[in-house]
mmCIF file of C-alpha atoms in Angstrom:
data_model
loop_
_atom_site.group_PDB
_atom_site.id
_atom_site.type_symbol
_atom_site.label_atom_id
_atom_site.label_comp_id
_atom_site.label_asym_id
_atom_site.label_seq_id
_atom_site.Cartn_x
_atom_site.Cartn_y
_atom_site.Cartn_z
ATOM 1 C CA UNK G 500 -30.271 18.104 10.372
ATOM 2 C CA UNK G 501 -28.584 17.771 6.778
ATOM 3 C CA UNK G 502 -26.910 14.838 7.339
ATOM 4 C CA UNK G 503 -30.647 13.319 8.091
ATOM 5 C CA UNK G 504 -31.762 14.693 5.170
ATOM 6 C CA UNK G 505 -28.768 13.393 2.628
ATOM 7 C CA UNK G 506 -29.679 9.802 4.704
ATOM 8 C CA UNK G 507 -32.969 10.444 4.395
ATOM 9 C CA UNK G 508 -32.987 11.404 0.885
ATOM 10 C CA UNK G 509 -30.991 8.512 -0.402
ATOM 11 C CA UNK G 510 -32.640 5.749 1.597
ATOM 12 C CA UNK G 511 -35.990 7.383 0.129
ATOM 13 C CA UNK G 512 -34.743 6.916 -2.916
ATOM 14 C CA UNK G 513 -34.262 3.247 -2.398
ATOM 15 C CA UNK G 514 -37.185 2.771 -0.849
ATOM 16 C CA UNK G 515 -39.418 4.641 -3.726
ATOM 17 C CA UNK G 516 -37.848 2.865 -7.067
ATOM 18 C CA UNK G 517 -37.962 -0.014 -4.832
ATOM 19 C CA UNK G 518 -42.032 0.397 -4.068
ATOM 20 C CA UNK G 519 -42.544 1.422 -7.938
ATOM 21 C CA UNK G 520 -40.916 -1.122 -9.264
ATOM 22 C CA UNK G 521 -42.977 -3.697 -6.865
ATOM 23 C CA UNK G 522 -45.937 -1.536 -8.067
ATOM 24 C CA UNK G 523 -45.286 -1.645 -12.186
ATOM 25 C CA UNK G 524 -44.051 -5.511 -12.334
ATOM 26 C CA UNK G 525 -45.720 -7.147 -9.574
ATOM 27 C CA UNK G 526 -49.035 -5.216 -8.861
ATOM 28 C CA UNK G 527 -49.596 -3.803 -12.363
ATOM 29 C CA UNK G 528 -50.126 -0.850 -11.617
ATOM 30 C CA UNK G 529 -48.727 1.773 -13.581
ATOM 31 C CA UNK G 530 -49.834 5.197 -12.502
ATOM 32 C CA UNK G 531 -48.947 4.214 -9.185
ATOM 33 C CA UNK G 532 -45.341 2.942 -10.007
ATOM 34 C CA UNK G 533 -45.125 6.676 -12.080
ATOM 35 C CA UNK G 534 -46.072 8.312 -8.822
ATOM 36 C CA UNK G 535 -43.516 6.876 -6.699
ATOM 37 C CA UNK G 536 -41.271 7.122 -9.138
ATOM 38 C CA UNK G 537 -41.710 10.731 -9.507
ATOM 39 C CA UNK G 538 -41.245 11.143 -5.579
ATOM 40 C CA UNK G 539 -37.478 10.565 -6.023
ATOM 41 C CA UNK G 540 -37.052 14.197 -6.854
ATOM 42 C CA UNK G 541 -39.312 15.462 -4.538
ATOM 43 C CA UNK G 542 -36.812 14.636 -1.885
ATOM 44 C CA UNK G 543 -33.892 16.040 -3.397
ATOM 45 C CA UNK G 544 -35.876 19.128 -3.781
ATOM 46 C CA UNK G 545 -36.750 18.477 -0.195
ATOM 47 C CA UNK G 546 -33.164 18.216 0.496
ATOM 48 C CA UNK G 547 -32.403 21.783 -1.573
ATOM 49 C CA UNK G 548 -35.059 23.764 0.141
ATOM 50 C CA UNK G 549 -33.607 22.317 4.033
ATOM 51 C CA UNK G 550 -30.359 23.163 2.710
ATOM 52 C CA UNK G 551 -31.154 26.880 1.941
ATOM 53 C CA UNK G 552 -33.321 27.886 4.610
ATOM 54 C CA UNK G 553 -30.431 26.481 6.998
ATOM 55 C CA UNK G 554 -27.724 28.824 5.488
ATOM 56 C CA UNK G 555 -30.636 31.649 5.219
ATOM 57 C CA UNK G 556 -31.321 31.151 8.879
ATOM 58 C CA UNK G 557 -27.310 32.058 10.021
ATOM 59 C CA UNK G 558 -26.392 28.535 10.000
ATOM 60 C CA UNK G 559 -22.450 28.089 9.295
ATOM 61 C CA UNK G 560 -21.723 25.849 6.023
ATOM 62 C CA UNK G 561 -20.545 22.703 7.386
ATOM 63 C CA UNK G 562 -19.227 19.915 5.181
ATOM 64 C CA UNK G 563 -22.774 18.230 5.587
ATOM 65 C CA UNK G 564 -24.027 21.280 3.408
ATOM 66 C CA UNK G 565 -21.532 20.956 0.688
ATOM 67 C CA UNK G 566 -22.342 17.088 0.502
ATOM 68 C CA UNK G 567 -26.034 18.469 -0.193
ATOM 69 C CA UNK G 568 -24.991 19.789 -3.175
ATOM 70 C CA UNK G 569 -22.799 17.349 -4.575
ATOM 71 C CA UNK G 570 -25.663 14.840 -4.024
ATOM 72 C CA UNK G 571 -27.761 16.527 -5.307
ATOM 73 C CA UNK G 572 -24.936 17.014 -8.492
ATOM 74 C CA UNK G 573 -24.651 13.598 -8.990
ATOM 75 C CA UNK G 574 -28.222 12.921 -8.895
ATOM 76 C CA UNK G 575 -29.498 14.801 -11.425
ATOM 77 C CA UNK G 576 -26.924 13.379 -14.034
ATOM 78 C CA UNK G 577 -26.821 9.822 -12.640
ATOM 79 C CA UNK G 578 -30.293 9.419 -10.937
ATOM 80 C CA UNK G 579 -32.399 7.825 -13.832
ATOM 81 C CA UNK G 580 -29.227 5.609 -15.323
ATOM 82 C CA UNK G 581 -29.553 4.283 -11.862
ATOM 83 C CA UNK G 582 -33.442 4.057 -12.062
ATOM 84 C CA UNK G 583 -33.439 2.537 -15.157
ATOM 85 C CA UNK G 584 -30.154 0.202 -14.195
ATOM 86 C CA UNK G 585 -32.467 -1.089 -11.100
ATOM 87 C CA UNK G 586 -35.925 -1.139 -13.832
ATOM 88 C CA UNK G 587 -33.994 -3.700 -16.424
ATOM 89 C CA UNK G 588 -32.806 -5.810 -13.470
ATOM 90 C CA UNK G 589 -36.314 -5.829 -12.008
ATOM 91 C CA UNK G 590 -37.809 -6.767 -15.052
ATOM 92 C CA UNK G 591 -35.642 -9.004 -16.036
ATOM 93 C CA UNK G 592 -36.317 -11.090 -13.069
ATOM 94 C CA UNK G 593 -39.865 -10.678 -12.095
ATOM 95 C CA UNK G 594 -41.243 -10.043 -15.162
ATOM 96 C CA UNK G 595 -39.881 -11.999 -17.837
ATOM 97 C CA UNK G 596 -37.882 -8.800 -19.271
ATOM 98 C CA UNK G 597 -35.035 -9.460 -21.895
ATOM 99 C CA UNK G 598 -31.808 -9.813 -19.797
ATOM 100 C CA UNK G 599 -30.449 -6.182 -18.366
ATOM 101 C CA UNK G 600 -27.984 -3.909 -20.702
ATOM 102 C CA UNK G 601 -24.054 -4.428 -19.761
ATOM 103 C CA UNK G 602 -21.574 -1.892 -20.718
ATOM 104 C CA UNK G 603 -18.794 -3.119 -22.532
ATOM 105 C CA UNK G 604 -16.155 -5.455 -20.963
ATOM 106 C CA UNK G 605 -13.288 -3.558 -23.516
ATOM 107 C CA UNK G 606 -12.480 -2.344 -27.198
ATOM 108 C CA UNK G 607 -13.255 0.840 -28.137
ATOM 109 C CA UNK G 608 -17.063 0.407 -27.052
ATOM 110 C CA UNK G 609 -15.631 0.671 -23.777
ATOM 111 C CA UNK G 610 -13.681 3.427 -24.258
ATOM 112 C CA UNK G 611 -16.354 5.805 -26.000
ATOM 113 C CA UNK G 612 -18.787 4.398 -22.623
ATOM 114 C CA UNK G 613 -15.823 5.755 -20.349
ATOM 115 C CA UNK G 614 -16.255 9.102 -21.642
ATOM 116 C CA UNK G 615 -19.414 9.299 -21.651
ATOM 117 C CA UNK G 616 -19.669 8.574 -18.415
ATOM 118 C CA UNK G 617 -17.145 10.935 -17.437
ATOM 119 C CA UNK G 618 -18.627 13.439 -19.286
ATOM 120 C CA UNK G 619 -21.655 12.998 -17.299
ATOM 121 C CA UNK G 620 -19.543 13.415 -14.050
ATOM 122 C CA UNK G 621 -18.154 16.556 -15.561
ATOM 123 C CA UNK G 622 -21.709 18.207 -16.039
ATOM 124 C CA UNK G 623 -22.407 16.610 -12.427
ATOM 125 C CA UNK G 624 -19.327 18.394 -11.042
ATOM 126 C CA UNK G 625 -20.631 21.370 -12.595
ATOM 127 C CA UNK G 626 -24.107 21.106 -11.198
ATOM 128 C CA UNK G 627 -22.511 20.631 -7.677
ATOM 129 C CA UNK G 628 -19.876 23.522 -8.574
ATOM 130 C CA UNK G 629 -23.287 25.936 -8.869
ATOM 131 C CA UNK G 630 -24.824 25.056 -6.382
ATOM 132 C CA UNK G 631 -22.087 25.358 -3.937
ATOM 133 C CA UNK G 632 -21.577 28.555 -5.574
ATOM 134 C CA UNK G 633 -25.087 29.764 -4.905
ATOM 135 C CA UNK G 634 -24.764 28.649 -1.068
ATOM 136 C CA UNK G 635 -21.688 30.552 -1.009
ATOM 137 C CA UNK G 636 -23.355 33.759 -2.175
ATOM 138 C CA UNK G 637 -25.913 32.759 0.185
ATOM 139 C CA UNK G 638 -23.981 32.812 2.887
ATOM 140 C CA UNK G 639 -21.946 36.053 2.031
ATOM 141 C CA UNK G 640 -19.526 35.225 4.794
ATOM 142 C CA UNK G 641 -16.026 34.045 4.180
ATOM 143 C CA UNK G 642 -15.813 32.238 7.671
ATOM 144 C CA UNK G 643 -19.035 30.846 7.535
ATOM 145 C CA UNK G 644 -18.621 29.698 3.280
ATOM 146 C CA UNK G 645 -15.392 27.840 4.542
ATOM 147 C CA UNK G 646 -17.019 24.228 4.146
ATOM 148 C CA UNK G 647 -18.953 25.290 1.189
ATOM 149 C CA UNK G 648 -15.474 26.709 -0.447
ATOM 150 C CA UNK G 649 -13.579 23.354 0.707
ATOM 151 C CA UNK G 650 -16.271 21.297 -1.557
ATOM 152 C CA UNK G 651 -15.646 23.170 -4.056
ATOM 153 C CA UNK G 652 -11.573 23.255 -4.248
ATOM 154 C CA UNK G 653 -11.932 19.109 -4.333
ATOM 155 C CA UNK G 654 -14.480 19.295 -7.278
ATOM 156 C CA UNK G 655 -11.403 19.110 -10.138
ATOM 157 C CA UNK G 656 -9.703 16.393 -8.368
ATOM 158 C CA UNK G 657 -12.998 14.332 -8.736
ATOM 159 C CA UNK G 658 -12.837 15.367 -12.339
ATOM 160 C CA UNK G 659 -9.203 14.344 -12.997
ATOM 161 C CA UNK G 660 -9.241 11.450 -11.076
ATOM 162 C CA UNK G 661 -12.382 9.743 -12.855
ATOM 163 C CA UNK G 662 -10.520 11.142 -16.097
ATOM 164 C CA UNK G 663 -7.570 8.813 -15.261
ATOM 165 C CA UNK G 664 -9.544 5.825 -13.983
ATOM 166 C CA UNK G 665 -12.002 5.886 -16.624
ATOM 167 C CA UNK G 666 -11.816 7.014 -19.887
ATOM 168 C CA UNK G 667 -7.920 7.933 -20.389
ATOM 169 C CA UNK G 668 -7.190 4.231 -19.256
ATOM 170 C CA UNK G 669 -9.775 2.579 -21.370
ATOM 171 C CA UNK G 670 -8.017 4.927 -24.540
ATOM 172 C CA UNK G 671 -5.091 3.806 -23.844
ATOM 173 C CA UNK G 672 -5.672 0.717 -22.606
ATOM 174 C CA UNK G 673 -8.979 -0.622 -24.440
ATOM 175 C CA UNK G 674 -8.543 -4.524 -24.432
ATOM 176 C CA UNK G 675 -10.147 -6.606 -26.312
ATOM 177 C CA UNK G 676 -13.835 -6.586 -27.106
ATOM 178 C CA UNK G 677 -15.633 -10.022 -25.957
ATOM 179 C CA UNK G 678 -16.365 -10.677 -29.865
ATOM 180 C CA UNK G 679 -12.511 -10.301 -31.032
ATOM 181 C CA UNK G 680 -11.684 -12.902 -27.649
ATOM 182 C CA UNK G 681 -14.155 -15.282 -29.556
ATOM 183 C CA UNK G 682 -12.247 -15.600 -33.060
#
């Protein structure tokens, strides 16, 4: 049953920016496009309710449940970039919007966008660390926490390894900015 809900959840998601987006920029209407909008965290809520009453109910926490909660992580800190990644795009091209926001190719505009960006996936991990927590004190079962506890022991290695992909190489390595290429 989680794993329909995570698909369920993120295909929802999809499906509603998708729908408000056709409803602000190609139907004009606005209060609409807010509503669906708006449903995108319905679901996850959705998703968090299903999640608890299954672990409430004696269910054992499978690696499904600790997947819940790091989607759920990552969508609170990277759900509306990604709405309003998909809103410039959309505007952009149905209704004459300036051109959509880029990060920087390199230079040290890059490199402060790497850490922000990790920093984000730091207060993500976080998120996901708590609630994984909270499911394990839920459960109150060492046996039946094990997938909950496995989730957890992998959230620093997501940390580290964005660290080192992201903004430690863009420090070290920043490149050049596209303006400095053009002199």
């Amino acid at each position: 049953m989680i794993v329909a809900l995570i698909v369920a959840s993120e295909v929802g998601f999809w499906v509603l920016l998708g729908a408000g987006l056709v409803a602000r920029y190609l139907l004009r209407l606005r209060r609409l496009s807010v509503v669906l909008l708006l449903g995108s965290p319905v679901l996850d809520l959705v998703l968090l309710l299903a999640t608890i009453l299954d672990l409430r109910r004696g269910g054992t926490a499978g690696p499904m449940h600790g997947l819940a909660a790091i989607y759920l992580g990552f969508t609170v800190m990277f759900g509306h970039a990604m709405i309003r990644w998909a809103d410039q795009r959309f505007a952009h091209r149905f209704a004459g919007g300036p051109p959509p926001w880029k990060p920087p190719k390199g230079g040290w505009a890059r490199a402060r966008y790497e850490w922000r960006e990790w920093g984000k996936a730091v207060i993500a991990c976080g998120i996901s660390a708590a609630l994984l927590g909270a499911g394990i004190l839920l459960v109150r079962d060492a046996e039946r926490a094990a997938g909950l506890v496995a989730w957890l022991q992998r959230m620093p290695a997501v940390v580290v390894i964005w660290f080192i992909v992201g903004p430690a190489w863009a420090t070290l390595f920043p490149g050049r900015a596209k303006e400095d290429r053009a002199r």
